[in-house]
Amino acid sequence: DAKTTQPNSMESNEEEPVHLPCNHSTISGTDYIHWYRQLPSQGPEYVIHGLTSNVNNRMASLAIAEDRKSSTLILHRATLRDAAVYYCILDYGGSQGNLIFGKGTKLSVKP
Amino acid sequence: GAGVSQSPSNKVTEKGKDVELRCDPISGHTALYWYRQRLGQGLEFLIYFQGNSAPDKSGLPSDRFSAERTGESVSTLTIQRTQQEDSAVYLCASSSGQGGWNEKLFFGSGTQLSVL
């Protein structure tokens, strides 16, 4: 199964942009790149996903490298409520199944 | 309800007892997943159900763990003869099961299992 590598933790100041990196050098052509986040004491929630092109939604932006071996989740203005663990995962062909979450990146946001 | 519902939210049991954890997926979702999350760790895949297909049980850690799903609705995760290392949050998720671009997981809030 394709794996992802993320930093264990990152810090940001409130109202500043945050760039969360993810490496997935063994990604296959049909793997979707998904990001989820887990707030304290809650189950993970979907943030954004993409395949080849950059994607934007109301929560975040996803920048995908041209070779697709890495991606970056961008929070344009971090708030205290964005403090969470962010998971980057690969989903083969969008068909789900055994999705490997890893440990993610714990984002701390300072006021 | 609108989301994935799990019960109980907390379960304390004694070592050696059996426990059952329940998951009600979003109505119409054919895919259902169970994950385990130990304190401070990431999510560990346990089992995956998709419609009437045979479930993917590749993540179950031992034969003390089993899960069932009734049609495309409720699922029950059973842990027999619980051990202290089973203490964790057990998370359930569902998705439409149609695959492709629009496929995404919706998680419940989990069941916190504590084995004394």
Short mmCIF file of C-alpha atoms in Angstrom, two decimals:
data_model
loop_
_atom_site.label_atom_id
_atom_site.label_comp_id
_atom_site.label_asym_id
_atom_site.label_seq_id
_atom_site.Cartn_x
_atom_site.Cartn_y
_atom_site.Cartn_z
CA ASP A 1 0.00 0.00 0.00
CA ALA A 2 1.20 3.50 -0.81
CA LYS A 3 2.36 5.35 2.30
CA THR A 4 2.60 9.00 3.27
CA THR A 5 5.16 10.87 5.39
CA GLN A 6 4.25 13.92 7.46
CA PRO A 7 6.06 15.94 10.13
CA ASN A 8 5.00 14.96 13.64
CA SER A 9 4.10 18.49 14.68
CA MET A 10 3.94 22.08 13.51
CA GLU A 11 3.18 25.42 15.12
CA SER A 12 1.44 28.44 13.73
CA ASN A 13 0.31 31.84 14.89
CA GLU A 14 -3.34 32.74 14.74
CA GLU A 15 -4.45 34.46 11.52
CA GLU A 16 -1.29 33.44 9.69
CA PRO A 17 -1.20 30.95 6.79
CA VAL A 18 -0.16 27.38 7.49
CA HIS A 19 1.42 24.99 5.01
CA LEU A 20 1.23 21.33 6.03
CA PRO A 21 3.45 19.10 3.87
CA CYS A 22 2.98 15.47 2.91
CA ASN A 23 5.33 13.20 0.97
CA HIS A 24 3.95 10.27 -0.98
CA SER A 25 6.76 9.22 -3.27
CA THR A 26 5.23 5.80 -4.07
CA ILE A 27 1.88 7.21 -5.18
CA SER A 28 0.28 5.44 -8.14
CA GLY A 29 -1.51 7.11 -11.02
CA THR A 30 -4.98 6.38 -9.68
CA ASP A 31 -4.42 7.31 -6.02
CA TYR A 32 -6.47 10.20 -4.74
CA ILE A 33 -4.80 12.41 -2.10
CA HIS A 34 -7.12 12.96 0.85
CA TRP A 35 -6.71 15.14 3.93
CA TYR A 36 -8.63 14.64 7.13
CA ARG A 37 -8.27 16.36 10.47
CA GLN A 38 -9.07 15.24 13.99
CA LEU A 39 -10.03 17.78 16.61
CA PRO A 40 -9.46 16.82 20.26
CA SER A 41 -11.83 14.11 21.49
CA GLN A 42 -13.57 13.80 18.12
CA GLY A 43 -13.49 11.47 15.15
CA PRO A 44 -11.61 12.64 12.04
CA GLU A 45 -13.40 14.90 9.58
CA TYR A 46 -12.86 15.31 5.86
CA VAL A 47 -10.97 18.44 4.78
CA ILE A 48 -10.16 18.22 1.09
CA HIS A 49 -8.96 15.86 -1.63
CA GLY A 50 -7.44 15.96 -5.09
CA LEU A 51 -5.98 13.87 -7.88
CA THR A 52 -3.72 15.98 -10.11
CA SER A 53 -4.86 19.59 -10.03
CA ASN A 54 -4.81 22.00 -7.10
CA VAL A 55 -8.11 22.18 -5.25
CA ASN A 56 -9.82 24.83 -3.14
CA ASN A 57 -12.79 24.65 -0.82
CA ARG A 58 -14.13 26.69 2.06
CA MET A 59 -11.87 24.94 4.55
CA ALA A 60 -8.51 24.84 2.79
CA SER A 61 -6.50 24.58 -0.40
CA LEU A 62 -4.57 21.57 -1.64
CA ALA A 63 -1.45 22.09 -3.71
CA ILE A 64 -0.22 18.98 -5.53
CA ALA A 65 3.29 18.76 -6.94
CA GLU A 66 3.56 18.21 -10.69
CA ASP A 67 5.04 14.73 -10.16
CA ARG A 68 2.38 14.04 -7.49
CA LYS A 69 5.02 12.79 -5.08
CA SER A 70 4.15 15.44 -2.54
CA SER A 71 1.29 17.74 -1.61
CA THR A 72 0.65 20.64 0.74
CA LEU A 73 -2.47 21.47 2.68
CA ILE A 74 -2.85 25.22 3.01
CA LEU A 75 -4.91 26.90 5.71
CA HIS A 76 -5.04 30.50 4.60
CA ARG A 77 -5.65 32.04 8.02
CA ALA A 78 -5.22 29.72 10.98
CA THR A 79 -7.66 30.05 13.85
CA LEU A 80 -7.53 28.47 17.29
CA ARG A 81 -10.22 26.04 16.12
CA ASP A 82 -7.81 24.70 13.48
CA ALA A 83 -5.62 23.14 16.17
CA ALA A 84 -5.90 19.44 15.35
CA VAL A 85 -4.06 16.42 13.97
CA TYR A 86 -4.00 16.54 10.17
CA TYR A 87 -3.81 13.28 8.23
CA CYS A 88 -2.72 12.92 4.62
CA ILE A 89 -3.82 9.60 3.11
CA LEU A 90 -3.89 7.94 -0.29
CA ASP A 91 -7.02 6.31 -1.64
CA TYR A 92 -6.55 3.93 -4.56
CA GLY A 93 -8.92 4.89 -7.35
CA GLY A 94 -11.33 6.46 -4.91
CA SER A 95 -12.52 3.02 -3.92
CA GLN A 96 -11.59 3.30 -0.26
CA GLY A 97 -11.04 0.02 1.53
CA ASN A 98 -8.01 -0.16 3.80
CA LEU A 99 -7.01 3.48 4.17
CA ILE A 100 -3.72 3.93 6.03
CA PHE A 101 -3.91 7.01 8.25
CA GLY A 102 -0.52 7.10 9.94
CA LYS A 103 0.16 9.46 12.86
CA GLY A 104 -0.49 12.73 11.03
CA THR A 105 0.78 16.21 11.89
CA LYS A 106 -0.29 17.80 15.15
CA LEU A 107 -0.90 21.49 14.47
CA SER A 108 -0.74 23.92 17.36
CA VAL A 109 -2.07 27.45 16.88
CA LYS A 110 -0.86 30.22 19.15
CA PRO A 111 -3.00 33.29 19.84
CA GLY B 1 -29.75 10.83 12.36
CA ALA B 2 -27.61 12.79 9.96
CA GLY B 3 -24.23 11.43 11.00
CA VAL B 4 -22.49 8.23 12.06
CA SER B 5 -23.61 7.22 15.52
CA GLN B 6 -21.60 5.04 17.89
CA SER B 7 -22.60 3.56 21.20
CA PRO B 8 -21.72 3.48 23.96
CA SER B 9 -19.54 6.59 24.01
CA ASN B 10 -17.60 5.16 26.95
CA LYS B 11 -17.20 1.59 28.13
CA VAL B 12 -15.30 0.40 31.17
CA THR B 13 -14.87 -3.35 31.53
CA GLU B 14 -12.85 -5.85 33.47
CA LYS B 15 -10.09 -7.89 31.92
CA GLY B 16 -11.47 -11.11 30.48
CA LYS B 17 -14.99 -9.83 29.81
CA ASP B 18 -16.54 -9.59 26.35
CA VAL B 19 -17.66 -6.23 24.94
CA GLU B 20 -19.84 -5.19 22.01
CA LEU B 21 -19.50 -1.82 20.30
CA ARG B 22 -22.19 -0.56 17.97
CA CYS B 23 -22.07 1.63 14.88
CA ASP B 24 -25.01 3.14 12.99
CA PRO B 25 -23.74 4.42 9.64
CA ILE B 26 -25.25 7.20 7.57
CA SER B 27 -28.38 5.93 5.84
CA GLY B 28 -27.62 4.71 2.33
CA HIS B 29 -23.90 4.28 2.90
CA THR B 30 -22.81 0.85 1.73
CA ALA B 31 -19.22 1.05 3.00
CA LEU B 32 -18.41 0.83 6.70
CA TYR B 33 -15.04 0.85 8.47
CA TRP B 34 -13.76 0.20 11.97
CA TYR B 35 -10.53 1.76 13.22
CA ARG B 36 -8.74 1.61 16.56
CA GLN B 37 -6.85 4.57 17.99
CA ARG B 38 -4.59 4.09 20.98
CA LEU B 39 -3.73 7.13 23.10
CA GLY B 40 -1.52 9.53 21.17
CA GLN B 41 -1.39 7.27 18.11
CA GLY B 42 -2.81 7.34 14.61
CA LEU B 43 -5.74 5.32 13.34
CA GLU B 44 -5.24 1.56 12.96
CA PHE B 45 -7.47 -0.11 10.37
CA LEU B 46 -9.46 -3.07 11.68
CA ILE B 47 -12.14 -4.13 9.19
CA TYR B 48 -14.02 -2.88 6.11
CA PHE B 49 -17.51 -3.82 4.87
CA GLN B 50 -18.73 -2.98 1.37
CA GLY B 51 -22.27 -3.94 0.46
CA ASN B 52 -22.72 -7.70 0.18
CA SER B 53 -19.05 -8.40 -0.51
CA ALA B 54 -16.95 -10.43 1.93
CA PRO B 55 -15.50 -8.02 4.50
CA ASP B 56 -11.81 -7.12 4.52
CA LYS B 57 -10.72 -8.43 7.92
CA SER B 58 -7.02 -7.97 7.33
CA GLY B 59 -6.62 -5.46 10.17
CA LEU B 60 -8.16 -7.48 12.99
CA PRO B 61 -5.32 -7.98 15.51
CA SER B 62 -6.39 -11.37 16.85
CA ASP B 63 -9.20 -13.92 16.76
CA ARG B 64 -10.66 -12.26 19.85
CA PHE B 65 -11.87 -9.50 17.54
CA SER B 66 -14.84 -9.95 15.22
CA ALA B 67 -17.36 -7.74 13.52
CA GLU B 68 -20.69 -8.18 11.83
CA ARG B 69 -22.88 -5.99 9.71
CA THR B 70 -26.57 -6.48 9.10
CA GLY B 71 -27.20 -5.73 5.44
CA GLU B 72 -26.14 -2.14 4.81
CA SER B 73 -27.01 -0.86 8.26
CA VAL B 74 -25.81 -1.43 11.80
CA SER B 75 -22.43 -2.96 12.56
CA THR B 76 -21.22 -4.52 15.80
CA LEU B 77 -17.57 -4.93 16.79
CA THR B 78 -17.09 -7.65 19.41
CA ILE B 79 -13.99 -8.11 21.52
CA GLN B 80 -13.86 -11.35 23.49
CA ARG B 81 -11.82 -11.90 26.63
CA THR B 82 -10.67 -8.29 26.70
CA GLN B 83 -7.09 -7.47 27.60
CA GLN B 84 -5.62 -4.22 28.90
CA GLU B 85 -3.92 -3.58 25.56
CA ASP B 86 -7.39 -3.40 23.98
CA SER B 87 -7.95 -0.08 25.74
CA ALA B 88 -8.37 2.52 22.98
CA VAL B 89 -10.90 4.62 21.12
CA TYR B 90 -12.76 2.54 18.53
CA LEU B 91 -13.88 4.65 15.59
CA CYS B 92 -16.45 3.76 12.98
CA ALA B 93 -16.78 5.47 9.60
CA SER B 94 -19.07 5.10 6.62
CA SER B 95 -19.01 6.24 3.02
CA SER B 96 -21.30 6.00 0.02
CA GLY B 97 -19.33 3.07 -1.37
CA GLN B 98 -19.76 4.28 -4.94
CA GLY B 99 -16.05 4.99 -5.30
CA GLY B 100 -14.45 7.62 -7.45
CA TRP B 101 -14.07 11.35 -6.93
CA ASN B 102 -16.91 11.90 -4.48
CA GLU B 103 -15.98 9.12 -2.07
CA LYS B 104 -15.11 10.35 1.41
CA LEU B 105 -15.33 9.01 4.95
CA PHE B 106 -17.66 10.24 7.65
CA PHE B 107 -16.59 9.30 11.17
CA GLY B 108 -18.48 8.81 14.39
CA SER B 109 -17.21 10.22 17.68
CA GLY B 110 -15.91 6.85 18.76
CA THR B 111 -16.23 4.55 21.76
CA GLN B 112 -13.62 4.96 24.47
CA LEU B 113 -12.91 1.45 25.79
CA SER B 114 -11.07 1.08 29.08
CA VAL B 115 -10.08 -2.40 30.25
CA LEU B 116 -9.18 -2.56 33.93
#
